[in-house]
């Protein structure tokens, strides 16, 4: 396969995978790397009856190293099978990493776009912001998602605006109104993040069509942009489309950002036109937990908009992952369906997850069950609103709502504890109507008010178990059997 570099990387990658021992925090139904490090979801798409998910993969180093695209497939968006590694950094234009990108499918052909990262050696001369880097846009096609045509270099830094730094990356492509559109994330020389919008008629030749940013300072770099439109299922705004511009901004400072993660992922609802004048709503977080970054969406052939995030966080010293002992780190979130209702953007686990439910237990107001590692739990307000709620997952992770705050808190804050250094995350929430908690062996995802607010975290329990107290509610718990 490929040139000598990619064939050796392939052999070494397989040798590492043969040595892998995922350990007792191995996940049951979350997409994980076979060994080493995983970050962003890439190339999410459906071809025929198969879903494809690629991932930023460093098999040689669980703390991150040279990036390639790992590949997994699924028939139901819930159970994933690892397929091997798809794209290696084996060319001068992607030698420092096959960075993030997308797959756009048309007529059973996968059109893949990614960033070829090049970082030149000479730390004395380069600042790696305005010098020392290349961010190349690479285009590859595939009929089966496993074998690929030649890599074509279609854009270099010379094709991006002159007042952008060398940080431009993460192409996402789709077709709209008879043309192809691409968004890329960028850092301007004045340290403002922005989204570049490109247009093409043939997927090979692209020209800059717009630049989108906030009027006010909002971070220095916007990574992993995505854009999509949702039909609004509510009554208030019926027939209007909600235009969603998703970004992962870096460098947010001050006020509320001080108690949140080092980097964020969220979206603006856009009024106006992506290709013309537009106005961006206040930014809303996709997820307010400890571990969520760089999500990507795709449209399934049944029309659903599916979002998958990286359940991890770059550049944080605050907390760690105990799976490092077993030579691997990070996973994806479960696939979430994104919908709009009366102008609100909601996320819920894809309905395919329901097929894993078994052993239903239901109680009013209080439930306490030992030993659940993989579970799905719902708390529904019998009369609508819930006045107060407190739950513990893995005995040490407390979820609570009261006095207008929804909180996720680890009771022990030390690095060796269940939270491995994670402490507390919270968001203002005036009214609580329902909560859904999906647990896997070492992760918890919480969906509040039909997914208006979500919190995702990794955790490392020594004793599994869930207890919930919420007066006036019906609590239901299922085991999930993957
Ligand atoms: C986001 C990111 C992307 C980049 C990739 C490299 O986590 O920094 O911008 O393409 O990761 O792994």
Short mmCIF file of N, CA, C and O in Angstrom, two decimals, residues 7-67:
data_model
loop_
_atom_site.label_atom_id
_atom_site.label_comp_id
_atom_site.label_asym_id
_atom_site.label_seq_id
_atom_site.Cartn_x
_atom_site.Cartn_y
_atom_site.Cartn_z
N UNK A 7 3.56 2.57 4.06
CA UNK A 7 3.51 1.12 4.33
C UNK A 7 4.19 0.80 5.66
O UNK A 7 3.72 -0.07 6.40
N UNK A 8 5.25 1.54 6.02
CA UNK A 8 5.86 1.30 7.34
C UNK A 8 4.95 1.79 8.47
O UNK A 8 4.82 1.13 9.50
N UNK A 9 4.32 2.95 8.27
CA UNK A 9 3.37 3.43 9.30
C UNK A 9 2.24 2.42 9.49
O UNK A 9 1.81 2.16 10.62
N UNK A 10 1.82 1.84 8.39
CA UNK A 10 0.74 0.85 8.45
C UNK A 10 1.18 -0.39 9.25
O UNK A 10 0.46 -0.87 10.13
N UNK A 11 2.40 -0.86 8.98
CA UNK A 11 2.90 -2.04 9.70
C UNK A 11 3.07 -1.73 11.20
O UNK A 11 2.70 -2.53 12.06
N UNK A 12 3.61 -0.56 11.50
CA UNK A 12 3.82 -0.18 12.91
C UNK A 12 2.50 0.00 13.63
O UNK A 12 2.34 -0.40 14.79
N UNK A 13 1.57 0.63 12.95
CA UNK A 13 0.24 0.84 13.53
C UNK A 13 -0.40 -0.50 13.88
O UNK A 13 -0.93 -0.70 14.98
N UNK A 14 -0.28 -1.48 12.99
CA UNK A 14 -0.87 -2.80 13.26
C UNK A 14 -0.16 -3.49 14.42
O UNK A 14 -0.80 -4.15 15.25
N UNK A 15 1.17 -3.30 14.50
CA UNK A 15 1.91 -3.91 15.61
C UNK A 15 1.44 -3.31 16.94
O UNK A 15 1.24 -4.03 17.92
N UNK A 16 1.25 -2.00 16.98
CA UNK A 16 0.75 -1.35 18.20
C UNK A 16 -0.63 -1.88 18.56
O UNK A 16 -0.94 -2.13 19.73
N UNK A 17 -1.47 -2.02 17.56
CA UNK A 17 -2.85 -2.48 17.83
C UNK A 17 -2.87 -3.91 18.35
O UNK A 17 -3.71 -4.27 19.18
N UNK A 18 -1.91 -4.73 17.89
CA UNK A 18 -1.86 -6.12 18.39
C UNK A 18 -1.49 -6.17 19.87
O UNK A 18 -1.87 -7.07 20.58
N UNK A 19 -0.74 -5.17 20.32
CA UNK A 19 -0.30 -5.14 21.72
C UNK A 19 -1.35 -4.53 22.66
O UNK A 19 -1.18 -4.53 23.87
N UNK A 20 -2.42 -3.98 22.08
CA UNK A 20 -3.37 -3.20 22.89
C UNK A 20 -4.10 -4.05 23.92
O UNK A 20 -4.50 -5.18 23.64
N UNK A 21 -4.24 -3.49 25.13
CA UNK A 21 -5.03 -4.12 26.20
C UNK A 21 -5.92 -3.03 26.80
O UNK A 21 -5.50 -2.32 27.72
N UNK A 22 -7.12 -2.88 26.31
CA UNK A 22 -7.96 -1.72 26.67
C UNK A 22 -8.26 -1.60 28.18
O UNK A 22 -8.58 -0.51 28.65
N UNK A 23 -8.18 -2.69 28.95
CA UNK A 23 -8.35 -2.58 30.40
C UNK A 23 -9.80 -2.47 30.83
O UNK A 23 -10.71 -2.52 30.01
N UNK A 24 -10.00 -2.29 32.14
CA UNK A 24 -11.38 -2.37 32.61
C UNK A 24 -12.17 -1.08 32.46
O UNK A 24 -13.34 -1.02 32.82
N UNK A 25 -11.57 -0.02 31.88
CA UNK A 25 -12.37 1.15 31.53
C UNK A 25 -12.71 1.19 30.04
O UNK A 25 -13.11 2.23 29.51
N UNK A 26 -12.52 0.06 29.35
CA UNK A 26 -12.90 -0.03 27.94
C UNK A 26 -14.39 0.26 27.80
O UNK A 26 -15.20 -0.24 28.58
N UNK A 27 -14.75 1.06 26.82
CA UNK A 27 -16.16 1.40 26.62
C UNK A 27 -16.89 0.27 25.90
O UNK A 27 -16.29 -0.50 25.14
N UNK A 28 -18.22 0.19 26.11
CA UNK A 28 -19.00 -0.85 25.44
C UNK A 28 -19.62 -0.40 24.13
O UNK A 28 -19.68 -1.16 23.19
N UNK A 29 -20.14 0.84 24.08
CA UNK A 29 -20.82 1.26 22.85
C UNK A 29 -20.41 2.65 22.38
O UNK A 29 -21.14 3.30 21.65
N UNK A 30 -19.25 3.11 22.83
CA UNK A 30 -18.71 4.36 22.31
C UNK A 30 -17.54 4.05 21.39
O UNK A 30 -16.79 3.12 21.65
N UNK A 31 -17.40 4.85 20.35
CA UNK A 31 -16.29 4.64 19.43
C UNK A 31 -14.98 5.05 20.13
O UNK A 31 -14.86 6.18 20.60
N UNK A 32 -14.06 4.10 20.22
CA UNK A 32 -12.76 4.33 20.88
C UNK A 32 -11.63 3.99 19.92
O UNK A 32 -11.83 3.24 18.97
N UNK A 33 -10.42 4.50 20.18
CA UNK A 33 -9.29 4.08 19.36
C UNK A 33 -8.84 2.69 19.82
O UNK A 33 -8.93 2.40 21.02
N UNK A 34 -8.37 1.84 18.92
CA UNK A 34 -7.90 0.52 19.33
C UNK A 34 -6.74 0.62 20.32
O UNK A 34 -6.56 -0.22 21.19
N UNK A 35 -5.93 1.67 20.15
CA UNK A 35 -4.77 1.91 21.01
C UNK A 35 -4.42 3.38 20.83
O UNK A 35 -4.84 4.01 19.86
N UNK A 36 -3.67 3.95 21.77
CA UNK A 36 -3.18 5.32 21.56
C UNK A 36 -4.23 6.39 21.77
O UNK A 36 -5.10 6.27 22.62
N UNK A 37 -4.17 7.39 20.94
CA UNK A 37 -4.92 8.63 21.13
C UNK A 37 -5.94 8.83 20.01
O UNK A 37 -5.66 8.58 18.85
N UNK A 38 -7.12 9.34 20.38
CA UNK A 38 -8.15 9.74 19.41
C UNK A 38 -8.52 11.19 19.70
O UNK A 38 -8.62 11.57 20.86
N UNK A 39 -8.71 12.00 18.62
CA UNK A 39 -9.41 13.27 18.84
C UNK A 39 -10.53 13.44 17.82
O UNK A 39 -11.39 12.54 17.77
N UNK A 40 -10.60 14.49 17.07
CA UNK A 40 -11.83 14.88 16.36
C UNK A 40 -12.49 13.79 15.50
O UNK A 40 -11.79 13.07 14.78
N UNK A 41 -13.82 13.79 15.45
CA UNK A 41 -14.53 13.04 14.42
C UNK A 41 -14.27 13.68 13.05
O UNK A 41 -14.31 14.91 12.93
N UNK A 42 -14.01 12.89 12.06
CA UNK A 42 -13.74 13.36 10.70
C UNK A 42 -14.56 12.54 9.71
O UNK A 42 -14.85 11.37 9.98
N UNK A 43 -14.88 13.14 8.59
CA UNK A 43 -15.48 12.38 7.47
C UNK A 43 -16.73 11.60 7.83
O UNK A 43 -16.97 10.53 7.27
N UNK A 44 -17.55 12.13 8.74
CA UNK A 44 -18.78 11.42 9.10
C UNK A 44 -19.71 11.41 7.89
O UNK A 44 -19.95 12.45 7.27
N UNK A 45 -20.22 10.24 7.55
CA UNK A 45 -21.14 10.16 6.41
C UNK A 45 -21.84 8.81 6.37
O UNK A 45 -21.49 7.90 7.13
N UNK A 46 -22.81 8.73 5.50
CA UNK A 46 -23.50 7.46 5.25
C UNK A 46 -23.34 7.12 3.77
O UNK A 46 -23.56 7.98 2.91
N UNK A 47 -22.96 5.86 3.48
CA UNK A 47 -22.94 5.39 2.09
C UNK A 47 -23.72 4.09 2.07
O UNK A 47 -23.35 3.13 2.77
N UNK A 48 -24.81 4.05 1.33
CA UNK A 48 -25.67 2.87 1.35
C UNK A 48 -26.18 2.68 2.76
O UNK A 48 -26.66 3.61 3.40
N UNK A 49 -26.07 1.44 3.28
CA UNK A 49 -26.60 1.20 4.63
C UNK A 49 -25.51 1.26 5.69
O UNK A 49 -25.68 0.78 6.80
N UNK A 50 -24.35 1.85 5.34
CA UNK A 50 -23.24 1.89 6.28
C UNK A 50 -22.88 3.33 6.67
O UNK A 50 -22.78 4.20 5.81
N UNK A 51 -22.73 3.53 7.96
CA UNK A 51 -22.23 4.82 8.45
C UNK A 51 -20.72 4.72 8.59
O UNK A 51 -20.21 3.71 9.10
N UNK A 52 -20.03 5.76 8.15
CA UNK A 52 -18.57 5.81 8.29
C UNK A 52 -18.20 6.92 9.26
O UNK A 52 -18.75 8.03 9.18
N UNK A 53 -17.28 6.61 10.17
CA UNK A 53 -16.71 7.65 11.03
C UNK A 53 -15.20 7.48 11.00
O UNK A 53 -14.69 6.39 11.23
N UNK A 54 -14.51 8.54 10.65
CA UNK A 54 -13.05 8.56 10.73
C UNK A 54 -12.70 9.35 11.98
O UNK A 54 -13.51 10.10 12.51
N UNK A 55 -11.48 9.15 12.44
CA UNK A 55 -11.10 9.89 13.63
C UNK A 55 -9.63 10.26 13.59
O UNK A 55 -8.81 9.54 13.01
N UNK A 56 -9.31 11.40 14.19
CA UNK A 56 -7.91 11.81 14.37
C UNK A 56 -7.26 10.78 15.29
O UNK A 56 -7.70 10.59 16.42
N UNK A 57 -6.23 10.13 14.78
CA UNK A 57 -5.69 8.95 15.44
C UNK A 57 -4.17 9.03 15.53
O UNK A 57 -3.51 9.29 14.53
N UNK A 58 -3.64 8.83 16.76
CA UNK A 58 -2.19 8.70 16.97
C UNK A 58 -1.93 7.37 17.66
O UNK A 58 -1.89 7.32 18.90
N UNK A 59 -1.77 6.30 16.91
CA UNK A 59 -1.66 4.97 17.54
C UNK A 59 -0.38 4.82 18.37
O UNK A 59 -0.34 3.97 19.25
N UNK A 60 0.65 5.64 18.09
CA UNK A 60 1.94 5.42 18.74
C UNK A 60 2.08 6.13 20.07
O UNK A 60 3.06 5.93 20.78
N UNK A 61 1.13 7.01 20.39
CA UNK A 61 1.30 7.81 21.60
C UNK A 61 -0.06 8.19 22.19
O UNK A 61 -0.78 8.99 21.59
N UNK A 62 -0.41 7.64 23.37
CA UNK A 62 -1.72 7.94 23.95
C UNK A 62 -1.86 9.39 24.41
O UNK A 62 -2.94 9.83 24.79
N UNK A 63 -0.75 10.16 24.37
CA UNK A 63 -0.84 11.59 24.72
C UNK A 63 -0.86 12.45 23.46
O UNK A 63 -0.69 13.66 23.52
N UNK A 64 -1.03 11.83 22.31
CA UNK A 64 -1.10 12.58 21.04
C UNK A 64 0.24 12.59 20.35
O UNK A 64 1.28 12.74 20.99
N UNK A 65 0.24 12.41 19.04
CA UNK A 65 1.47 12.41 18.25
C UNK A 65 1.08 12.69 16.82
O UNK A 65 0.12 13.43 16.59
N UNK A 66 1.78 12.08 15.88
CA UNK A 66 1.46 12.34 14.47
C UNK A 66 0.05 11.81 14.16
O UNK A 66 -0.33 10.71 14.56
N UNK A 67 -0.74 12.65 13.47
CA UNK A 67 -2.15 12.31 13.25
C UNK A 67 -2.39 11.66 11.90
O UNK A 67 -1.86 12.09 10.88
#
